[in-house]
Coordinates of C-alpha atoms and ligand atoms in Angstrom, one line a residue:
M254 CA 130.5 112.8 84.3
V255 CA 132.7 110.1 82.9
G256 CA 134.6 107.1 84.1
R257 CA 132.5 105.3 87.1
A258 CA 129.0 107.2 86.5
A259 CA 126.0 105.8 85.2
K260 CA 122.2 106.9 85.2
A261 CA 119.0 104.8 85.5
W262 CA 115.3 105.3 86.1
A263 CA 112.7 102.8 87.3
S264 CA 109.1 103.1 87.9
P265 CA 107.2 102.4 91.3
N266 CA 104.9 99.5 91.5
L267 CA 101.6 98.6 92.8
A268 CA 101.3 95.1 94.5
F269 CA 98.3 93.1 93.7
I270 CA 98.9 90.6 96.5
K271 CA 100.8 92.4 99.2
Y272 CA 104.3 92.2 101.3
W273 CA 103.6 92.9 104.7
G274 CA 106.4 91.8 107.3
N275 CA 109.9 90.1 107.0
R276 CA 111.2 86.9 108.4
D277 CA 114.5 88.9 108.5
D278 CA 114.2 92.7 108.6
L279 CA 117.7 93.5 107.8
L280 CA 117.8 91.2 104.6
R281 CA 114.1 92.2 104.0
L282 CA 113.4 88.2 103.5
P283 CA 109.7 88.5 103.5
M284 CA 107.0 86.6 105.0
N285 CA 105.3 85.9 102.0
G286 CA 105.8 86.2 98.0
S287 CA 104.2 89.1 96.2
I288 CA 103.0 90.2 92.9
S289 CA 102.6 93.8 91.2
M290 CA 102.6 95.8 88.0
N291 CA 104.9 98.6 87.6
L292 CA 103.5 102.3 87.2
A293 CA 103.9 103.6 83.5
G294 CA 104.5 107.1 83.7
L295 CA 105.9 107.8 87.1
T296 CA 109.9 107.6 87.4
T297 CA 112.6 108.1 89.4
T298 CA 116.0 108.9 87.7
T299 CA 119.0 108.4 89.5
E300 CA 122.5 109.1 88.4
V301 CA 125.8 107.5 90.7
E302 CA 129.3 108.7 90.0
W303 CA 132.0 106.4 92.3
Q304 CA 135.2 108.4 93.2
D305 CA 137.9 106.8 95.4
S306 CA 138.8 110.6 96.1
L307 CA 135.6 111.0 98.4
S308 CA 135.5 110.8 101.8
A309 CA 131.7 110.3 102.3
D310 CA 128.7 109.5 100.1
S311 CA 126.4 112.3 99.0
L312 CA 123.0 112.5 98.1
I313 CA 120.8 115.3 95.8
L314 CA 117.3 114.4 95.8
N315 CA 114.9 116.8 93.7
D316 CA 117.5 119.5 93.5
T317 CA 118.1 119.3 97.2
P318 CA 121.1 118.1 99.2
Q319 CA 120.0 115.6 101.8
T320 CA 120.8 114.7 105.5
G321 CA 119.3 112.7 108.0
E322 CA 117.2 109.5 107.2
P323 CA 116.9 109.6 103.3
L324 CA 120.8 110.0 103.1
R325 CA 121.3 107.2 106.1
R326 CA 119.1 104.9 103.9
V327 CA 120.9 105.4 100.8
V328 CA 124.4 105.1 102.7
A329 CA 123.1 102.1 104.0
H330 CA 122.6 100.7 100.3
L331 CA 125.7 101.7 99.3
N332 CA 127.5 99.9 102.0
A333 CA 125.6 96.8 101.2
L334 CA 126.7 97.1 97.5
R335 CA 130.2 98.1 98.3
Q336 CA 130.6 95.0 100.6
R337 CA 129.0 92.3 98.6
L338 CA 130.3 93.5 95.1
G339 CA 134.1 94.8 96.2
I340 CA 133.3 98.3 95.0
T341 CA 135.7 100.9 96.2
G342 CA 135.4 104.7 96.9
H343 CA 132.3 106.9 97.7
A344 CA 129.4 107.8 95.6
H345 CA 127.7 110.9 94.7
V346 CA 124.1 110.4 93.8
I347 CA 121.6 112.8 92.4
S348 CA 118.0 111.6 92.2
A349 CA 114.6 113.1 91.1
N350 CA 111.1 111.9 91.1
N351 CA 109.0 113.1 88.0
F352 CA 106.1 112.7 90.5
P353 CA 105.5 115.3 93.2
T354 CA 107.2 114.0 96.4
G355 CA 104.4 114.0 99.3
T356 CA 101.6 112.8 96.9
G357 CA 101.4 109.6 99.0
I358 CA 103.0 107.5 95.8
A359 CA 105.3 105.5 97.5
S360 CA 109.0 106.3 96.0
S361 CA 111.3 103.8 98.0
A362 CA 110.5 101.0 95.4
S363 CA 111.7 103.5 92.2
A364 CA 114.2 105.0 94.1
F365 CA 116.4 101.9 95.1
A366 CA 115.8 100.0 92.0
A367 CA 117.4 103.0 90.0
L368 CA 120.0 103.4 92.6
T369 CA 120.9 99.8 92.3
M370 CA 121.1 99.9 88.8
A371 CA 123.0 103.2 88.5
A372 CA 125.5 102.1 91.2
V373 CA 125.9 98.6 89.8
S374 CA 126.6 99.8 86.0
A375 CA 128.9 102.9 87.1
A376 CA 131.1 100.3 88.9
G377 CA 131.3 98.3 85.7
I378 CA 129.8 95.4 86.9
S379 CA 127.5 93.3 84.9
L380 CA 124.9 91.5 87.0
S381 CA 122.0 89.2 85.8
E382 CA 118.3 90.7 86.5
R383 CA 117.8 88.2 89.0
E384 CA 120.9 89.4 91.0
L385 CA 119.8 93.0 90.5
T386 CA 116.4 92.4 92.0
T387 CA 118.0 90.5 95.2
L388 CA 120.5 93.7 95.8
A389 CA 117.6 96.3 95.1
R390 CA 115.7 94.3 97.7
L391 CA 118.3 95.1 100.4
G392 CA 117.6 98.6 99.9
S393 CA 113.8 98.6 100.0
G394 CA 111.6 95.0 99.6
S395 CA 109.1 96.3 96.8
A396 CA 112.2 97.8 95.0
S397 CA 112.8 94.4 93.7
R398 CA 109.7 94.3 91.9
S399 CA 110.5 97.5 90.0
I400 CA 113.9 96.0 88.3
P401 CA 112.0 93.5 85.9
S402 CA 109.4 94.7 83.3
G403 CA 105.5 94.5 83.7
F404 CA 103.7 92.3 86.0
V405 CA 106.1 91.0 88.4
Q406 CA 106.3 88.0 91.1
W407 CA 108.9 88.6 94.1
V408 CA 109.5 84.9 95.3
A409 CA 109.8 85.0 99.0
G410 CA 112.6 82.7 99.3
E411 CA 114.6 81.7 102.3
T412 CA 118.1 83.0 101.7
H413 CA 119.4 86.5 100.1
E414 CA 120.0 84.5 96.8
D415 CA 116.7 83.2 96.6
S416 CA 114.4 86.0 97.5
Y417 CA 114.1 87.4 93.9
A418 CA 111.8 89.1 91.4
E419 CA 110.8 87.9 87.8
T420 CA 108.4 89.1 85.1
V421 CA 105.3 87.0 85.1
A422 CA 104.0 88.9 81.8
P423 CA 105.0 91.5 80.0
P424 CA 103.3 95.0 79.9
E425 CA 101.1 94.8 77.0
Y426 CA 100.0 91.3 78.0
W427 CA 96.8 92.9 79.9
D428 CA 95.9 96.3 79.4
L429 CA 95.2 97.2 83.3
V430 CA 95.3 100.6 84.5
D431 CA 95.7 102.1 87.8
V432 CA 93.7 105.1 88.7
I433 CA 95.2 106.4 91.9
A434 CA 92.5 108.5 94.0
I435 CA 95.1 110.7 96.1
V436 CA 93.0 111.0 99.1
S437 CA 95.8 112.9 101.5
S438 CA 99.3 113.9 100.3
T439 CA 100.5 114.1 103.9
H440 CA 103.5 112.1 105.0
K441 CA 102.5 108.7 106.0
A442 CA 102.7 108.9 109.8
V443 CA 104.3 105.4 110.0
G444 CA 106.2 104.3 107.0
S445 CA 106.5 100.9 105.4
S446 CA 109.6 100.0 106.8
E447 CA 108.8 101.2 110.5
G448 CA 105.3 99.0 109.9
H449 CA 106.9 95.7 108.7
P450 CA 108.4 94.8 112.1
S451 CA 104.9 95.7 113.7
A452 CA 103.2 92.9 111.7
K453 CA 104.1 90.1 113.9
T454 CA 102.2 91.9 116.7
S455 CA 99.1 91.2 115.2
D456 CA 97.2 87.7 115.9
L457 CA 95.8 88.2 112.3
Q458 CA 99.4 87.8 110.7
T459 CA 99.8 84.3 110.9
A460 CA 96.6 83.8 109.3
R461 CA 97.3 86.3 106.5
V462 CA 100.7 84.7 105.8
A463 CA 99.4 81.3 105.8
G464 CA 97.0 81.9 102.8
A465 CA 99.1 84.3 101.1
A466 CA 100.9 81.8 98.6
A467 CA 97.4 80.2 97.8
R468 CA 96.1 84.0 97.1
L469 CA 99.2 84.5 95.0
E470 CA 98.6 81.6 92.8
I471 CA 94.8 82.6 92.4
C472 CA 96.0 85.9 91.3
K473 CA 98.6 84.9 89.0
E474 CA 96.0 82.4 87.4
A475 CA 93.6 85.2 87.0
L476 CA 96.3 87.5 85.7
L477 CA 97.3 84.9 83.2
T478 CA 93.9 84.2 81.9
R479 CA 92.9 87.8 82.1
N480 CA 89.9 87.0 84.5
F481 CA 88.9 90.1 86.1
A482 CA 86.2 89.0 88.4
A483 CA 88.5 86.2 89.8
F484 CA 91.4 89.0 89.9
A485 CA 89.2 91.6 91.5
E486 CA 88.2 89.3 94.5
V487 CA 91.7 88.3 95.4
V488 CA 93.4 91.6 94.9
E489 CA 90.6 93.3 97.3
L490 CA 90.8 90.5 99.6
D491 CA 94.3 90.7 100.5
S492 CA 94.6 94.4 100.8
N493 CA 91.5 93.9 103.3
L494 CA 93.7 91.5 105.0
M495 CA 97.0 93.2 105.3
H496 CA 94.8 96.5 106.4
A497 CA 93.5 94.0 109.3
V498 CA 97.0 93.0 110.2
M499 CA 97.9 96.9 110.4
M500 CA 94.9 97.8 112.3
T501 CA 95.6 95.1 115.0
S502 CA 99.0 95.5 115.4
K503 CA 100.5 97.0 118.6
P504 CA 100.5 100.1 118.3
S505 CA 97.6 99.9 115.9
L506 CA 98.4 101.3 112.4
F507 CA 95.1 103.1 110.9
Y508 CA 95.8 104.1 107.4
W509 CA 92.2 104.7 106.1
L510 CA 90.5 108.0 106.2
P511 CA 86.8 108.3 105.7
M512 CA 87.0 109.2 101.9
S513 CA 89.2 106.0 101.6
L514 CA 86.3 104.1 102.9
E515 CA 83.8 106.0 101.0
I516 CA 85.8 105.0 97.7
M517 CA 86.2 101.3 98.5
H518 CA 82.7 101.2 98.8
A519 CA 81.8 103.0 95.6
V520 CA 84.1 100.8 93.6
R521 CA 82.4 97.6 95.0
L522 CA 79.1 99.3 93.7
W523 CA 80.5 100.1 90.5
R524 CA 81.9 96.8 89.9
A525 CA 78.4 95.0 90.6
E526 CA 77.1 97.7 88.0
G527 CA 79.2 96.2 85.4
L528 CA 82.6 98.4 85.4
Q529 CA 85.6 96.4 85.6
V530 CA 87.3 98.0 88.5
C531 CA 88.5 96.9 92.1
Y532 CA 90.6 98.5 94.6
T533 CA 93.6 98.2 96.6
L534 CA 95.5 100.2 99.2
D535 CA 99.1 100.5 100.7
A536 CA 100.3 102.0 103.6
G537 CA 98.5 105.2 103.5
P538 CA 94.9 106.1 102.5
N539 CA 95.2 106.6 98.7
V540 CA 93.0 104.2 96.8
H541 CA 94.5 102.7 93.7
C542 CA 91.6 101.6 91.4
I543 CA 92.7 99.0 89.1
C544 CA 90.6 98.9 85.9
I545 CA 90.4 97.6 82.5
K546 CA 91.6 100.5 80.1
S547 CA 88.4 100.7 78.5
D548 CA 86.7 101.8 81.9
A549 CA 89.5 104.3 83.1
D550 CA 87.8 107.4 82.0
E551 CA 84.7 106.4 83.6
V552 CA 86.4 105.5 86.9
R553 CA 88.2 108.6 86.9
D554 CA 84.9 110.8 86.1
R555 CA 83.2 108.9 88.9
L556 CA 85.9 109.5 91.2
S557 CA 85.8 113.3 90.7
A558 CA 82.1 113.5 91.0
L559 CA 82.5 111.6 94.4
S560 CA 84.8 114.6 95.5
G561 CA 85.8 117.6 93.7
S562 CA 88.8 117.8 95.9
L563 CA 90.6 114.3 95.0
T564 CA 93.9 114.4 93.0
I565 CA 93.7 111.4 90.5
R566 CA 96.8 110.0 88.6
V567 CA 96.4 107.3 85.9
A568 CA 99.1 104.8 85.4
P569 CA 98.9 101.7 82.8
V570 CA 101.4 98.9 83.2
G571 CA 105.2 100.1 82.7
K572 CA 108.7 98.7 82.0
G573 CA 111.5 97.8 84.2
V574 CA 114.4 99.9 85.3
Q575 CA 116.4 101.2 82.4
L576 CA 120.0 102.7 81.7
E577 CA 119.9 106.0 80.4
P578 CA 122.7 107.9 78.3
L579 CA 124.7 110.2 80.8
S580 CA 124.4 113.8 80.1
L581 CA 128.1 115.4 79.5
A582 CA 128.6 117.6 82.0
Ligands
DP6_157 C1 102.3 98.2 102.0 O1 109.0 97.9 100.3 O2 108.1 99.9 101.2 O3 103.3 98.7 100.0 O4 111.2 97.3 102.6 O5 111.0 98.7 104.3 O6 111.6 99.7 102.0 P1 110.6 98.6 103.0 O7 109.2 98.2 102.5 P2 108.4 98.4 101.5 O8 107.2 97.8 101.8 C2 105.9 97.9 100.9 C3 104.6 97.5 101.4 C4 103.1 97.7 100.9 C5 103.0 96.5 100.1 C6 103.8 96.1 98.6 O9 104.3 96.8 98.2 O10 103.8 95.1 98.7

């Protein structure tokens, strides 16, 4: 592939302070700001080629041509990019995850970060990192946080242009590790995109949102001063608040499984015993155990001892989106 083609990779990210619910679902303007770390070692690699002769966009994901919802979502994003950037033609998109799909590790953040970077670059358009984060956000809110490197804050904003993400600290700033306990790898019943509109049906969402900016500041301060005790307290609180909203939405979204709760209890106990570890859960039953690198092996061993059937992945803090040389084909 030559000419209007480019390839990029991006990692998923894990939110310490969560994004749940939009003020504008179409533009993905969130109700509150969020903060995350990129997950090193997990990547989506995406190649985009724009051609004026094509009559439709196409998507190959993990070697399989896609139709239905995955294609629809990619076409919607390409439409947004065409409209906002004046790109002509249709795109041939080839994408692959290096982590098995169906592990329950969300791939929409890495997918739309890599797609945005590759599509913009293939069109020969040069944008600032901030502009790239706003465009990635249109595909998936959390994708905005996979564009910058390391620890990243997504500023909620009130318009497309001022809802952007930026690095708070580089990956090497604090040696945190996400030890992911994969409790269930079955496809989640209600994905995030369907979940966000339901947030406002919970009486608790107003209270969660009201305190979110303060929690974000506490989290950022704990991160910048490497204060694990303060960090753990606010990260677990924010996860619990989001799940309280989910559970009390109509219809109720109940993502925790018995094993999720067992791990959450164990993590609190281990912290009381001196391990620097805390938990957070996204829209699924898997438990992200965030710990200091020197405690990661111990956390992993203790998780395995809890249940032999857990799959465990370990991810340190990762970089942001990167362009890759094109393979000559
Ligand atoms: C629970 O970014 O996946 O992981 O914008 O509809 O693609 P869409 O939703 P998404 O939502 C992420 C929700 C979350 C919390 C978080 O990552 O902040």
